[in-house]
């Protein structure tokens, strides 16, 4: 469904999370030099990717009442994302992330987000943004509940609202070891799996969602166990190996990665999710959803930045991807 078809004020997708000002250098930070200024955040990366593909997206994160926060909102607004429900926090700053290029394929990331506005987003603000016009789909990541008790409560409220309004949920596990341990993340996420319709995870994130008992099964067995816990669909990102989707009553569906020259892998997972959800909203089947996802992921890998390389719908065929019926 495109933006015009979604109806005035009714988004295709509702999401929220912390978006930070992003500074990118060309070499070691200790040597100084010029840096480019942009914004970055897992959920807003997906929001931009979906907006470029023609979908209506509402983002309801929190930023500081500062110039950095204005940059975040201005950037998302310019990309067609609805930020009318975003909150400006006068008591906390907008977070900061620094990207340090150390080797051609190695980028170090430094976060300055402790006590940030994004970590203080309230559950009531999320409820107001959600119920103002319930979306067709709710997208969450595992980053937000790791930010602190306020963000965690907002995340939980969103899941309950989605259940109350019969809105499907996509959860990208997106584990961040700097924010919480695998043990804590797994203990928190597992009880919420029955609320999730589409679970997206890399192969090494799947065990986080399963009870830590017995020998670790292979990804197909893990996906089957997750389906048994109530998840409708499990999508496993395999990096250069492509992706595989598992669902009830059908054989696994796999699509290889689209071959491109890798420039920057940051944001590739978010671009993948945007492509998958876009095709899902269009009513495409699993194979076509994976095809669009690996295509949008390839655009991200071939471009610098978290979201800057995300394709428009008209550009999807540039890598030799989709059938015309899906464009």
XYZ file of C-alpha atoms in Angstrom:
327
model
C 0.000 0.000 0.000
C 1.405 3.392 -0.907
C 1.251 6.561 1.153
C -1.757 7.997 -0.668
C -3.746 4.776 -0.268
C -3.158 4.523 3.483
C -5.727 7.173 4.374
C -5.258 10.589 5.906
C -3.645 10.367 9.305
C -3.600 6.570 9.355
C -0.054 5.206 9.060
C 0.895 1.926 7.510
C 3.547 1.505 10.204
C 4.000 2.935 13.680
C 7.423 2.771 15.315
C 9.472 4.540 17.967
C 12.912 4.397 19.514
C 15.989 6.502 20.062
C 17.391 8.425 17.121
C 20.710 10.157 17.729
C 22.878 12.676 15.978
C 25.535 10.718 14.089
C 29.067 11.932 13.440
C 31.198 10.001 10.941
C 34.949 10.343 10.557
C 37.215 8.942 7.858
C 39.835 7.610 10.253
C 40.870 7.315 13.916
C 39.085 9.831 16.118
C 42.275 10.549 18.054
C 43.773 12.082 14.914
C 40.942 14.553 14.489
C 39.854 15.691 11.061
C 36.520 16.436 9.456
C 33.309 14.601 10.317
C 29.981 14.425 8.548
C 26.793 15.065 10.511
C 23.625 13.009 10.121
C 21.187 11.044 12.291
C 20.914 7.349 13.116
C 18.593 4.991 14.966
C 17.396 1.471 14.212
C 13.687 2.270 14.148
C 14.034 5.565 12.267
C 16.276 3.827 9.715
C 13.399 1.438 9.030
C 10.963 4.359 8.960
C 12.992 6.177 6.305
C 13.369 2.989 4.278
C 9.608 2.427 4.298
C 8.820 6.067 3.516
C 11.097 5.993 0.487
C 9.185 2.953 -0.720
C 5.945 4.923 -0.517
C 4.512 3.863 2.836
C 3.064 6.115 5.509
C 5.160 5.851 8.686
C 4.686 7.493 12.076
C 7.728 7.774 14.367
C 7.126 8.732 17.991
C 10.538 8.851 19.616
C 11.841 11.520 21.973
C 14.607 14.048 21.381
C 16.073 16.799 23.487
C 14.743 20.323 23.214
C 17.992 21.260 21.509
C 19.510 21.836 18.082
C 20.514 18.182 17.817
C 16.886 17.199 18.355
C 15.783 19.657 15.679
C 18.212 18.011 13.266
C 16.669 14.601 13.988
C 13.120 15.831 13.446
C 14.002 17.909 10.390
C 15.780 14.972 8.759
C 12.966 12.512 9.341
C 10.361 15.041 8.266
C 12.297 15.710 5.066
C 12.277 11.968 4.339
C 8.480 11.858 4.565
C 8.247 10.325 8.054
C 5.414 11.626 10.255
C 7.071 13.056 13.388
C 4.006 14.886 14.686
C 3.866 12.578 17.705
C 7.552 12.985 18.594
C 8.331 14.384 22.058
C 10.812 17.151 22.867
C 12.242 16.600 26.328
C 13.398 19.878 27.946
C 15.276 18.014 30.684
C 17.495 15.624 28.693
C 19.742 15.933 25.625
C 19.520 14.224 22.275
C 21.887 11.244 22.167
C 25.093 11.120 20.126
C 26.777 8.334 18.174
C 30.269 8.474 16.655
C 31.377 6.213 13.803
C 35.118 5.653 13.533
C 36.395 4.021 10.331
C 39.417 1.911 11.312
C 39.753 -0.589 8.442
C 37.981 -0.889 5.071
C 35.417 -3.263 6.572
C 35.695 -2.363 10.266
C 33.915 0.609 11.842
C 34.035 1.288 15.568
C 30.946 2.809 17.142
C 30.944 5.040 20.229
C 27.674 5.882 22.004
C 26.887 8.893 24.198
C 23.301 8.121 25.138
C 23.193 7.652 28.906
C 20.350 9.754 30.305
C 19.321 10.876 26.834
C 15.846 12.036 25.877
C 15.351 8.886 23.812
C 15.825 6.697 26.879
C 13.153 8.669 28.766
C 10.289 8.285 26.290
C 7.120 7.692 28.310
C 4.519 4.984 27.850
C 1.699 7.556 27.867
C 3.254 9.386 24.915
C 3.421 6.136 22.962
C -0.188 5.351 23.792
C -1.363 8.758 22.590
C 0.562 8.390 19.345
C -0.691 4.853 18.742
C -4.367 5.358 19.551
C -4.648 8.631 17.616
C -4.741 6.472 14.473
C -3.933 2.775 15.002
C -1.519 1.623 12.285
C -1.639 -1.380 10.010
C 1.567 -2.677 11.593
C 3.737 -1.996 14.669
C 7.505 -2.263 14.292
C 9.733 -2.642 17.361
C 13.350 -3.555 18.017
C 15.180 -5.045 20.960
C 17.213 -1.845 21.320
C 14.503 0.254 22.966
C 13.770 -1.913 26.037
C 17.501 -2.039 26.732
C 17.701 1.741 27.161
C 16.105 1.876 30.615
C 12.884 1.540 32.561
C 11.010 4.382 30.834
C 11.744 3.132 27.326
C 11.007 -0.432 28.425
C 7.590 0.560 29.770
C 6.788 2.373 26.512
C 7.807 -0.718 24.526
C 5.597 -2.967 26.642
C 2.653 -0.566 26.373
C 2.979 -0.587 22.572
C 2.821 -4.378 22.454
C -0.292 -4.446 24.610
C -1.925 -1.757 22.469
C -1.165 -3.741 19.336
C -2.812 -6.809 20.867
C -5.859 -4.753 21.944
C -6.270 -3.262 18.453
C -5.441 -6.477 16.527
C -2.412 -4.787 14.915
C 0.314 -7.181 13.683
C 3.751 -6.767 15.264
C 7.210 -7.056 13.746
C 10.086 -7.395 16.211
C 13.697 -7.125 15.082
C 15.752 -8.599 17.946
C 18.690 -6.271 17.179
C 20.695 -7.300 20.248
C 23.130 -4.673 21.560
C 25.693 -6.131 23.929
C 26.722 -2.684 25.186
C 23.224 -2.085 26.527
C 22.416 -5.414 28.187
C 23.672 -8.973 28.470
C 22.378 -11.883 26.436
C 20.958 -13.417 29.608
C 19.024 -10.288 30.578
C 17.859 -9.639 27.011
C 16.593 -13.189 26.603
C 14.782 -13.205 29.948
C 13.009 -9.978 28.996
C 12.113 -10.795 25.387
C 10.909 -14.387 25.741
C 7.622 -13.677 27.584
C 6.584 -11.226 24.844
C 7.018 -13.617 21.913
C 3.297 -14.581 21.818
C 2.600 -10.921 20.960
C 4.907 -11.042 17.918
C 3.765 -11.913 14.407
C 7.023 -11.464 12.482
C 10.290 -12.048 14.327
C 13.461 -10.905 12.564
C 16.822 -12.030 13.899
C 20.320 -12.948 12.837
C 21.271 -16.581 13.366
C 23.212 -15.773 16.538
C 20.229 -13.857 17.987
C 17.755 -16.738 17.709
C 18.950 -18.457 20.926
C 18.152 -15.265 22.883
C 14.479 -15.895 22.219
C 14.494 -19.512 23.394
C 14.665 -21.061 26.863
C 18.318 -21.814 27.673
C 17.870 -25.557 28.033
C 19.507 -28.457 26.247
C 21.916 -28.419 23.289
C 21.634 -25.564 20.814
C 19.668 -26.762 17.778
C 20.321 -25.552 14.251
C 18.491 -22.428 12.976
C 15.654 -24.436 11.435
C 14.978 -26.223 14.731
C 15.196 -22.919 16.585
C 12.709 -21.344 14.180
C 10.330 -24.281 14.641
C 10.503 -23.859 18.410
C 9.755 -20.144 18.083
C 6.771 -20.883 15.856
C 5.584 -23.256 18.559
C 5.784 -20.426 21.097
C 3.288 -18.370 19.122
C 5.367 -16.414 16.595
C 3.700 -16.531 13.166
C 6.812 -16.038 11.042
C 10.553 -16.156 11.729
C 12.931 -14.379 9.356
C 16.616 -15.166 9.800
C 19.183 -12.726 8.435
C 22.326 -14.495 7.241
C 24.418 -11.541 6.091
C 26.305 -12.417 2.928
C 24.384 -15.706 2.933
C 21.052 -13.979 2.303
C 18.006 -14.747 4.444
C 15.553 -17.549 5.205
C 11.932 -17.288 6.331
C 10.077 -19.940 8.325
C 6.334 -20.103 8.826
C 3.634 -22.487 10.006
C 2.727 -25.192 7.547
C 5.258 -24.380 4.849
C 8.790 -25.230 3.852
C 11.509 -22.676 4.620
C 12.026 -20.080 1.898
C 15.539 -18.820 1.182
C 16.900 -15.994 -0.909
C 20.611 -15.372 -1.463
C 22.114 -11.951 -0.890
C 22.279 -9.603 -3.866
C 25.967 -9.340 -4.839
C 27.292 -5.772 -4.489
C 30.605 -4.187 -3.554
C 30.406 -3.671 0.197
C 31.065 -0.091 1.240
C 29.428 0.118 4.685
C 27.421 -2.613 6.420
C 26.001 -0.270 9.077
C 22.226 -0.072 8.697
C 21.966 -3.085 6.382
C 19.750 -5.007 8.801
C 17.367 -2.078 9.134
C 17.188 -1.698 5.349
C 16.437 -5.418 5.098
C 13.528 -5.053 7.542
C 12.170 -2.046 5.644
C 12.144 -4.023 2.416
C 10.511 -7.030 4.020
C 7.764 -5.002 5.674
C 7.179 -2.992 2.504
C 6.460 -6.127 0.496
C 4.360 -7.509 3.367
C 2.235 -4.356 3.325
C 1.916 -4.745 -0.451
C 0.438 -8.215 0.076
C 3.388 -10.057 -1.492
C 4.218 -13.680 -0.695
C 7.169 -14.813 1.396
C 9.555 -15.268 -1.538
C 8.810 -11.780 -2.858
C 9.151 -10.299 0.626
C 12.608 -11.821 0.973
C 13.526 -10.669 -2.522
C 12.703 -7.070 -1.700
C 14.459 -7.357 1.670
C 17.762 -8.619 0.270
C 17.536 -5.939 -2.414
C 17.066 -3.054 0.022
C 19.757 -4.568 2.235
C 22.152 -4.592 -0.727
C 21.511 -0.902 -1.383
C 22.489 -0.179 2.217
C 25.672 -2.263 2.041
C 26.714 -0.498 -1.160
C 26.252 2.981 0.377
C 27.725 4.893 3.303
C 25.465 5.845 6.184
C 22.694 4.238 8.207
C 19.808 5.099 5.877
C 21.153 7.387 3.168
C 21.391 4.632 0.541
C 17.833 3.349 0.998
C 16.165 2.997 -2.416
C 12.935 4.489 -3.648
C 10.345 2.164 -5.137
C 11.381 3.229 -8.638
C 14.985 2.219 -7.875
C 14.291 -1.323 -6.710
C 15.025 -2.744 -10.163
C 18.481 -1.158 -10.429
C 20.099 -4.256 -8.921
C 18.174 -6.624 -11.172
C 15.695 -7.565 -8.469
C 11.951 -7.509 -8.393
C 9.305 -8.505 -10.870
C 7.392 -5.571 -12.309
C 4.223 -6.514 -10.466
C 5.870 -5.632 -7.147
C 7.238 -2.239 -8.144
